[in-house]
XYZ file of C-alpha atoms in Angstrom:
542
model
C 84.767 117.612 64.680
C 84.588 114.253 62.884
C 81.582 113.718 60.605
C 79.745 110.414 60.117
C 80.965 109.862 56.531
C 84.598 110.298 57.578
C 84.171 107.789 60.391
C 82.476 105.288 58.026
C 85.423 105.528 55.625
C 87.801 105.057 58.543
C 86.227 101.691 59.368
C 86.743 100.463 55.792
C 90.447 101.206 55.311
C 93.551 99.603 56.776
C 94.607 102.047 59.440
C 97.675 102.391 61.612
C 95.458 101.377 64.543
C 94.632 98.057 62.862
C 98.322 97.426 62.138
C 99.136 98.249 65.760
C 96.755 95.576 67.039
C 98.026 92.994 64.540
C 101.600 93.769 65.567
C 100.744 93.295 69.244
C 99.180 89.950 68.420
C 102.236 88.857 66.429
C 104.417 89.722 69.440
C 102.418 87.330 71.623
C 100.426 89.922 73.555
C 97.326 88.276 75.031
C 96.318 90.819 77.703
C 96.052 94.616 77.723
C 95.109 96.721 80.746
C 93.537 100.026 79.914
C 90.950 102.764 80.006
C 89.437 104.198 76.803
C 89.143 107.792 75.632
C 88.685 109.693 72.389
C 92.323 109.588 71.267
C 92.510 105.788 71.294
C 89.018 104.757 70.181
C 90.424 103.609 66.831
C 92.592 101.107 68.737
C 89.629 99.952 70.814
C 87.661 99.445 67.621
C 90.376 97.105 66.322
C 90.706 95.316 69.656
C 87.017 94.449 69.455
C 87.846 92.366 66.368
C 90.956 90.682 67.804
C 90.504 87.068 68.903
C 93.922 86.660 70.530
C 94.028 89.758 72.765
C 91.764 90.448 75.727
C 91.384 93.944 77.100
C 90.795 94.397 80.832
C 88.996 97.598 81.733
C 90.355 98.917 85.019
C 88.768 101.739 86.998
C 91.826 104.009 87.138
C 94.821 104.353 84.825
C 97.347 103.974 87.667
C 95.799 100.584 88.351
C 96.229 99.646 84.676
C 99.992 100.043 85.006
C 100.143 98.138 88.313
C 98.052 95.333 86.797
C 100.453 95.157 83.847
C 103.343 95.071 86.340
C 101.781 92.149 88.194
C 101.231 90.365 84.888
C 104.830 90.969 83.797
C 106.367 90.004 87.141
C 104.371 86.762 87.375
C 104.768 85.702 83.741
C 108.179 87.037 82.693
C 106.538 88.655 79.649
C 106.157 92.355 78.823
C 103.007 93.945 80.245
C 100.925 96.243 78.043
C 98.914 99.342 79.018
C 96.565 101.381 76.830
C 95.398 104.861 77.888
C 94.096 108.010 76.281
C 95.569 111.523 76.120
C 95.792 114.161 78.848
C 94.696 112.878 82.277
C 94.513 109.359 80.890
C 98.273 109.429 80.552
C 99.147 111.587 83.549
C 97.289 109.141 85.801
C 99.786 106.443 84.779
C 102.896 108.242 86.053
C 103.078 106.659 89.515
C 102.783 103.209 87.970
C 105.401 103.953 85.321
C 107.803 105.280 87.958
C 107.176 102.166 90.047
C 107.950 99.872 87.100
C 111.074 101.893 86.309
C 112.329 101.580 89.890
C 111.788 97.806 89.869
C 112.989 97.185 86.273
C 109.669 95.728 85.136
C 109.216 95.455 81.350
C 106.125 97.357 80.183
C 104.933 99.056 77.019
C 102.545 101.943 77.682
C 100.513 102.904 74.620
C 99.574 106.532 75.223
C 97.057 108.229 72.972
C 97.692 111.864 72.115
C 95.775 114.666 70.475
C 96.183 115.064 66.728
C 99.592 116.490 65.860
C 98.139 119.163 63.587
C 95.955 120.430 66.444
C 98.822 121.366 68.747
C 98.461 125.102 68.427
C 97.081 127.215 71.217
C 95.222 125.680 74.132
C 94.087 122.185 73.177
C 91.736 119.973 75.180
C 93.553 117.084 76.923
C 96.943 118.025 75.507
C 100.042 117.470 77.651
C 103.706 117.035 76.788
C 103.909 113.269 77.279
C 107.599 113.026 76.424
C 108.560 115.687 78.951
C 106.424 114.144 81.699
C 107.542 110.551 81.106
C 111.210 111.270 80.399
C 112.434 111.060 83.983
C 110.626 107.866 84.982
C 110.730 105.484 82.028
C 113.425 103.726 80.068
C 112.607 105.348 76.726
C 109.835 107.159 74.862
C 108.863 106.708 71.223
C 106.686 109.276 69.450
C 104.913 108.118 66.315
C 105.351 110.556 63.433
C 103.492 110.464 60.063
C 106.535 109.070 58.236
C 107.084 106.268 60.781
C 105.995 102.653 60.432
C 103.872 101.901 63.494
C 104.681 98.177 63.288
C 108.387 98.909 63.475
C 107.969 101.393 66.340
C 106.012 98.852 68.402
C 108.594 96.130 67.779
C 111.374 98.480 68.845
C 109.446 99.433 71.971
C 109.033 95.795 73.035
C 112.688 95.057 72.379
C 113.734 98.084 74.444
C 111.452 97.159 77.349
C 112.615 93.554 77.592
C 116.379 93.701 76.996
C 119.313 94.901 79.069
C 118.046 96.561 82.221
C 114.331 95.997 81.697
C 111.814 98.743 82.234
C 108.767 100.682 81.049
C 108.679 102.224 77.576
C 106.108 104.827 76.527
C 104.826 104.967 72.947
C 103.052 108.234 72.069
C 100.295 107.726 69.488
C 98.702 110.868 67.963
C 95.053 110.345 67.121
C 95.312 111.462 63.506
C 98.090 108.986 62.690
C 96.214 106.105 64.299
C 93.181 106.888 62.175
C 95.129 107.484 58.939
C 95.530 104.845 56.265
C 98.571 102.628 56.785
C 100.986 102.828 53.839
C 104.286 101.423 55.149
C 104.059 97.743 54.336
C 107.611 96.983 53.250
C 109.628 97.944 56.317
C 111.908 95.303 57.808
C 110.907 93.748 61.124
C 113.128 94.152 64.170
C 115.150 90.980 64.874
C 114.592 89.349 68.251
C 117.126 90.251 70.910
C 119.799 87.651 71.579
C 122.094 87.378 74.573
C 125.521 86.721 73.122
C 127.734 84.385 75.111
C 130.605 86.609 76.145
C 133.903 85.154 77.308
C 134.415 86.075 80.971
C 137.706 84.208 81.423
C 139.581 87.295 82.707
C 136.817 88.260 85.137
C 136.386 84.624 86.154
C 140.044 84.373 87.122
C 139.836 87.508 89.311
C 136.601 86.260 90.871
C 138.095 82.829 91.581
C 141.127 84.342 93.303
C 138.958 86.540 95.546
C 136.579 83.711 96.406
C 139.234 81.123 97.189
C 141.100 83.622 99.387
C 137.936 84.318 101.345
C 137.107 82.594 104.642
C 133.524 83.862 105.031
C 131.947 84.543 101.615
C 128.286 85.452 101.313
C 126.028 85.589 98.253
C 123.562 88.477 97.999
C 120.701 87.953 95.542
C 118.855 90.898 93.994
C 115.949 91.226 91.590
C 118.287 91.151 88.589
C 118.715 87.395 89.146
C 115.100 86.529 88.348
C 116.015 84.471 85.260
C 119.039 82.783 86.850
C 117.456 80.941 89.782
C 118.350 77.411 88.624
C 121.977 78.336 87.930
C 122.369 80.116 91.277
C 120.885 77.177 93.177
C 123.356 74.825 91.486
C 126.284 77.181 92.125
C 125.404 77.474 95.824
C 125.041 73.708 96.097
C 128.544 73.192 94.705
C 130.266 75.788 96.899
C 128.081 75.661 100.036
C 128.094 79.463 100.357
C 125.382 81.024 102.546
C 122.781 83.175 100.775
C 120.935 86.383 101.686
C 118.655 88.486 99.534
C 117.293 91.954 98.999
C 113.528 92.500 99.094
C 113.359 92.144 95.300
C 115.468 88.991 95.375
C 113.147 86.988 97.632
C 112.156 83.621 96.161
C 114.935 83.447 93.577
C 116.790 81.104 95.950
C 114.572 78.707 97.972
C 113.706 80.195 101.369
C 113.542 76.747 102.961
C 117.074 75.785 101.960
C 119.363 75.606 105.008
C 121.849 77.938 103.325
C 119.317 80.761 103.040
C 119.393 83.286 105.875
C 116.733 85.788 104.812
C 116.506 89.411 103.733
C 119.151 91.975 104.644
C 118.769 95.692 105.295
C 116.808 98.171 107.366
C 113.876 95.774 107.649
C 115.894 92.607 107.244
C 116.109 89.641 109.612
C 118.818 89.195 112.226
C 120.539 86.072 110.810
C 120.954 87.718 107.391
C 122.226 91.024 108.768
C 124.572 89.270 111.202
C 126.050 87.134 108.412
C 126.502 90.319 106.379
C 128.447 91.859 109.265
C 130.707 88.827 109.576
C 131.384 88.059 105.913
C 134.721 89.007 104.360
C 133.550 88.733 100.733
C 130.116 89.724 99.472
C 129.150 88.325 96.067
C 126.343 90.627 94.926
C 124.265 89.198 92.087
C 121.852 91.451 90.203
C 121.496 94.164 92.831
C 122.069 97.906 92.846
C 122.907 98.363 96.583
C 119.940 100.526 97.530
C 119.994 102.524 100.742
C 117.496 100.053 102.241
C 119.866 97.137 101.643
C 122.977 98.895 102.902
C 121.123 100.475 105.867
C 122.306 103.868 104.537
C 125.784 102.867 105.682
C 128.546 104.775 103.897
C 131.075 102.276 105.312
C 129.232 99.304 103.815
C 132.413 97.918 102.227
C 134.749 98.790 105.110
C 135.205 95.291 106.542
C 134.596 93.228 103.447
C 135.424 93.004 99.773
C 132.555 93.173 97.297
C 132.161 91.510 93.910
C 129.265 92.924 91.897
C 127.874 90.913 88.994
C 125.148 92.908 87.292
C 123.902 93.679 83.806
C 124.792 97.337 84.326
C 127.812 98.697 86.143
C 127.302 99.502 89.824
C 128.824 102.267 91.909
C 132.470 102.253 92.926
C 131.900 100.315 96.158
C 132.927 96.992 94.565
C 136.377 95.425 94.633
C 135.483 93.730 91.356
C 132.747 94.999 89.029
C 131.649 92.429 86.441
C 129.181 93.826 83.912
C 127.330 90.733 82.805
C 124.006 88.980 82.643
C 123.986 87.019 85.920
C 122.735 83.842 84.255
C 125.523 83.891 81.641
C 128.270 84.528 84.192
C 127.106 81.859 86.650
C 126.867 79.371 83.775
C 130.562 79.966 83.049
C 131.345 79.588 86.750
C 129.600 76.214 86.726
C 131.582 75.158 83.656
C 134.719 75.872 85.708
C 133.457 74.733 89.129
C 136.606 72.685 89.822
C 138.471 75.974 90.263
C 136.492 76.856 93.400
C 137.058 75.692 96.970
C 133.871 74.727 98.903
C 133.212 76.648 102.145
C 132.179 73.943 104.643
C 133.610 75.569 107.787
C 131.885 78.917 107.267
C 128.679 77.122 106.386
C 128.730 75.341 109.758
C 129.350 78.644 111.569
C 126.294 80.111 109.853
C 124.190 77.122 110.962
C 125.129 77.900 114.559
C 124.377 81.570 113.995
C 120.841 80.727 112.870
C 120.238 78.495 115.894
C 121.377 81.184 118.339
C 118.898 83.777 117.117
C 115.995 83.862 119.580
C 112.873 85.634 118.292
C 111.490 88.361 120.524
C 108.237 87.463 122.222
C 105.577 90.088 121.598
C 103.076 90.575 124.424
C 99.708 92.007 123.469
C 96.029 91.448 124.098
C 95.388 92.064 120.393
C 95.928 89.961 117.289
C 99.483 90.446 115.994
C 100.216 90.769 112.278
C 103.322 88.611 112.717
C 101.121 85.789 114.042
C 98.580 86.277 111.257
C 101.188 86.155 108.492
C 102.996 83.171 109.968
C 99.659 81.341 110.178
C 98.687 82.394 106.654
C 102.018 81.175 105.294
C 101.628 77.779 106.910
C 97.964 77.439 105.950
C 98.574 78.212 102.248
C 101.854 76.294 102.022
C 100.278 73.474 99.994
C 99.053 75.916 97.328
C 102.460 77.558 96.726
C 100.607 80.857 96.210
C 101.669 83.922 94.312
C 101.789 86.590 97.010
C 101.370 90.254 96.060
C 101.835 92.837 98.794
C 101.256 96.508 99.190
C 103.720 98.673 101.135
C 104.186 98.952 104.873
C 104.624 96.764 107.936
C 102.679 93.894 106.377
C 105.072 93.951 103.398
C 108.167 93.468 105.548
C 106.543 90.838 107.733
C 105.415 88.917 104.638
C 109.024 88.952 103.441
C 110.048 87.534 106.829
C 107.380 84.938 107.552
C 106.490 83.492 104.147
C 108.663 80.835 102.541
C 109.114 81.474 98.823
C 110.876 78.583 97.135
C 110.412 79.602 93.504
C 110.929 82.858 91.610
C 107.961 85.040 90.604
C 105.981 83.996 93.681
C 106.608 87.203 95.666
C 105.555 90.423 93.957
C 105.949 93.748 95.721
C 106.789 97.396 95.133
C 110.436 97.693 96.110
C 112.208 100.711 94.654
C 109.353 103.211 94.869
C 107.306 101.780 97.734
C 103.921 102.492 96.164
C 100.825 102.129 98.303
C 97.922 100.928 96.175
C 100.151 98.628 94.114
C 98.838 95.392 95.583
C 95.260 94.838 94.401
C 95.734 95.745 90.718
C 99.075 93.897 90.618
C 97.338 90.829 92.064
C 94.761 91.047 89.270
C 97.552 91.056 86.684
C 99.384 88.212 88.448
C 96.259 86.061 88.429
C 95.654 86.687 84.718
C 99.263 85.616 84.060
C 98.997 82.541 86.309
C 95.311 81.556 86.596
C 96.252 78.104 87.865
C 97.754 79.597 91.041
C 96.206 80.814 94.263
C 96.911 84.572 94.347
C 97.002 86.406 97.668
C 96.961 90.182 97.976
C 98.328 91.023 101.427
C 97.589 94.652 102.116
C 97.093 97.249 104.834
C 93.990 99.296 105.469
C 95.787 102.392 104.155
C 97.160 100.774 101.005
C 93.907 98.988 100.195
C 91.996 102.262 100.072
C 94.391 103.683 97.473
C 92.956 101.484 94.696
C 89.978 99.658 96.144
C 87.897 100.702 93.124
C 89.565 97.778 91.353
C 87.183 95.490 93.224
C 84.897 96.348 90.295
C 87.502 94.939 87.890
C 87.679 91.788 90.009
C 83.900 91.459 89.957
C 83.540 92.091 86.230
C 86.232 89.622 85.197
C 85.686 87.077 88.007
C 89.222 87.415 89.383
C 89.469 85.046 92.407
C 92.216 86.888 94.286
C 92.114 86.594 98.075
C 92.574 89.998 99.712
C 94.025 89.878 103.231
C 93.630 93.291 104.893
C 95.899 93.850 107.902
C 93.614 96.412 109.510
C 95.291 98.346 112.331
C 93.479 101.679 111.736
C 96.845 103.389 111.266
C 99.463 104.076 108.641
C 101.553 101.642 110.651
C 105.003 102.142 109.173
C 104.694 105.929 109.310
C 103.381 105.807 112.883
C 106.342 103.647 113.888
C 108.833 106.092 112.367
C 107.102 109.101 113.928
C 107.292 107.506 117.361
C 110.939 106.557 116.933
C 112.300 109.748 115.419
C 109.813 112.554 116.160
C 108.326 111.690 119.575
C 104.770 112.007 118.294
C 102.062 110.327 116.278
C 100.325 112.835 114.029
C 97.814 112.443 111.179
C 98.290 108.699 110.727
C 95.228 107.295 112.477
C 92.736 105.980 109.944
C 88.965 106.311 110.302
C 88.168 103.343 108.113
C 84.941 102.263 106.455
C 83.483 98.826 107.059
C 85.390 96.829 104.447
C 82.890 93.965 104.577
C 80.118 96.391 103.554
C 82.269 97.720 100.720
C 82.680 94.128 99.534
C 78.910 93.692 99.764
C 78.426 96.773 97.577
C 80.546 95.114 94.895
C 78.701 91.810 95.409
C 81.831 90.116 96.752
C 82.472 87.775 99.689
C 84.056 89.190 102.862
C 84.651 88.084 106.440
C 86.064 89.905 109.469
C 88.552 88.372 111.919
C 89.197 89.690 115.437
C 90.619 86.660 117.294
C 93.056 83.829 116.737
C 90.183 81.343 116.850
C 88.445 83.055 113.927
C 91.505 83.169 111.649
C 91.723 79.640 110.192
C 87.955 79.258 109.568
C 87.944 82.642 107.789
C 90.912 81.699 105.601
C 89.276 78.399 104.750
C 86.057 80.129 103.648
C 87.938 82.708 101.580
C 90.133 80.212 99.765
C 87.235 77.873 99.024
C 85.180 80.759 97.664
C 85.227 80.649 93.866
C 85.554 84.403 93.297
C 87.183 87.424 94.937
C 87.240 87.219 98.725
C 88.219 89.754 101.388
C 89.467 88.815 104.845
C 89.447 91.930 107.037
C 91.743 91.157 109.988
C 91.656 93.577 112.906
C 95.172 93.679 114.388
C 97.115 95.483 117.105
C 97.212 99.183 116.237
C 100.583 99.722 117.929
C 102.565 96.669 116.812
C 106.073 97.546 115.613
C 108.384 95.517 113.439
């Protein structure tokens, strides 16, 4: 038990908690997403004095991580999360695993019980390192002899270099509240990407490309910082482009050379081009089972060149371990070595023209129609679009045109329902000048709808588009296809407009095509959070 005199003395000395906050500020942190508890109150006390950092109180720790992910994905910076010990930390695990799967740079500051207290059964004590070890890039545990400033700098460097990802820093309460005595430690130098000479790899790549008749570029999420270089490279060589889900927007969707997303839920032009290509140039992708359609013979009829910051599996003819941006820059410096692919480009143009979309007959509003309309209506705004997971996610990938990176934010590797709303909050705080849309399903929305309170408190003007089919649509579709039944996926939903009313937020329901545009207009013009609850066909498949 802490007495009043001890706490008064604590407020008067320079503590590790105060150094932590100053270090965060020096690293450029301006936003922290968190939820307080006893183990981290010393940090919250210091945050209350910080002019450069704003803390956003979420309503659940999982949402704090998703909000930090949205912030990081929209801004390109490292997102920061602050939670307390025990359940405060364990509630973050789904978010941390999601960030790990999608290589999103985060630093999770996890309070812990006092180190000296870890004997016997201790209130809110869990083994954070053991729990986090399998789903984060690295953990750091602050010990009494460590310099907290140095640990935090190392954590940020780890999160944001190489294959990016979440890093957990474990902060025992007693050390946070102790006097800081390590003032002469050296700071960690900023990470630099050295310009490696790829002349050997470039020669092999050139030979493969020039020998190819039907090359195809596949863009993955690891290309996020190389969009300008890739666009220039494609322009020079006239090679058609496809993408993974995480690669959407890195190359302009409206460019004639872009064919769409490949894979299990990909579009026909992209998958057909993938079938026909004889050389696949894979940039910043890890060949997930969704991209390869779980096909063990993925490389059977084509050669594959993989250019990625970490080495891929053995399916590639040529594996180039490199930062995509650096390698493409060297390709551009030697662009005279490459032969443009005009003939194949013309064949792909014909391929696109011959694809006839299937006409869907229904008496109900179709999500495909809704998303196509929404894309066209918001085109002028160039919105940041954050989705949840399910049918609406795949249809958004198909029907929206994303012409810039960091405009499409989704949960790819883990497929986490409930990601969308908190991630949209973080995306807006990173890019407040942008219209931010959260496209979600009725199932996903209910996973984290408590974050409407966060929206209300901080006046976050995200526009929430609920594709309400009263089912877990993707699961229902798979059950019908593979198991000949539809069991435990029908949703008895609340009235979402009344939930919005309870949070003092604007909401409108849409049931017909005629109601859609007026509802979107009202929502977008509304100055704060707005919900558009769109009742769609319960049995639409994608």
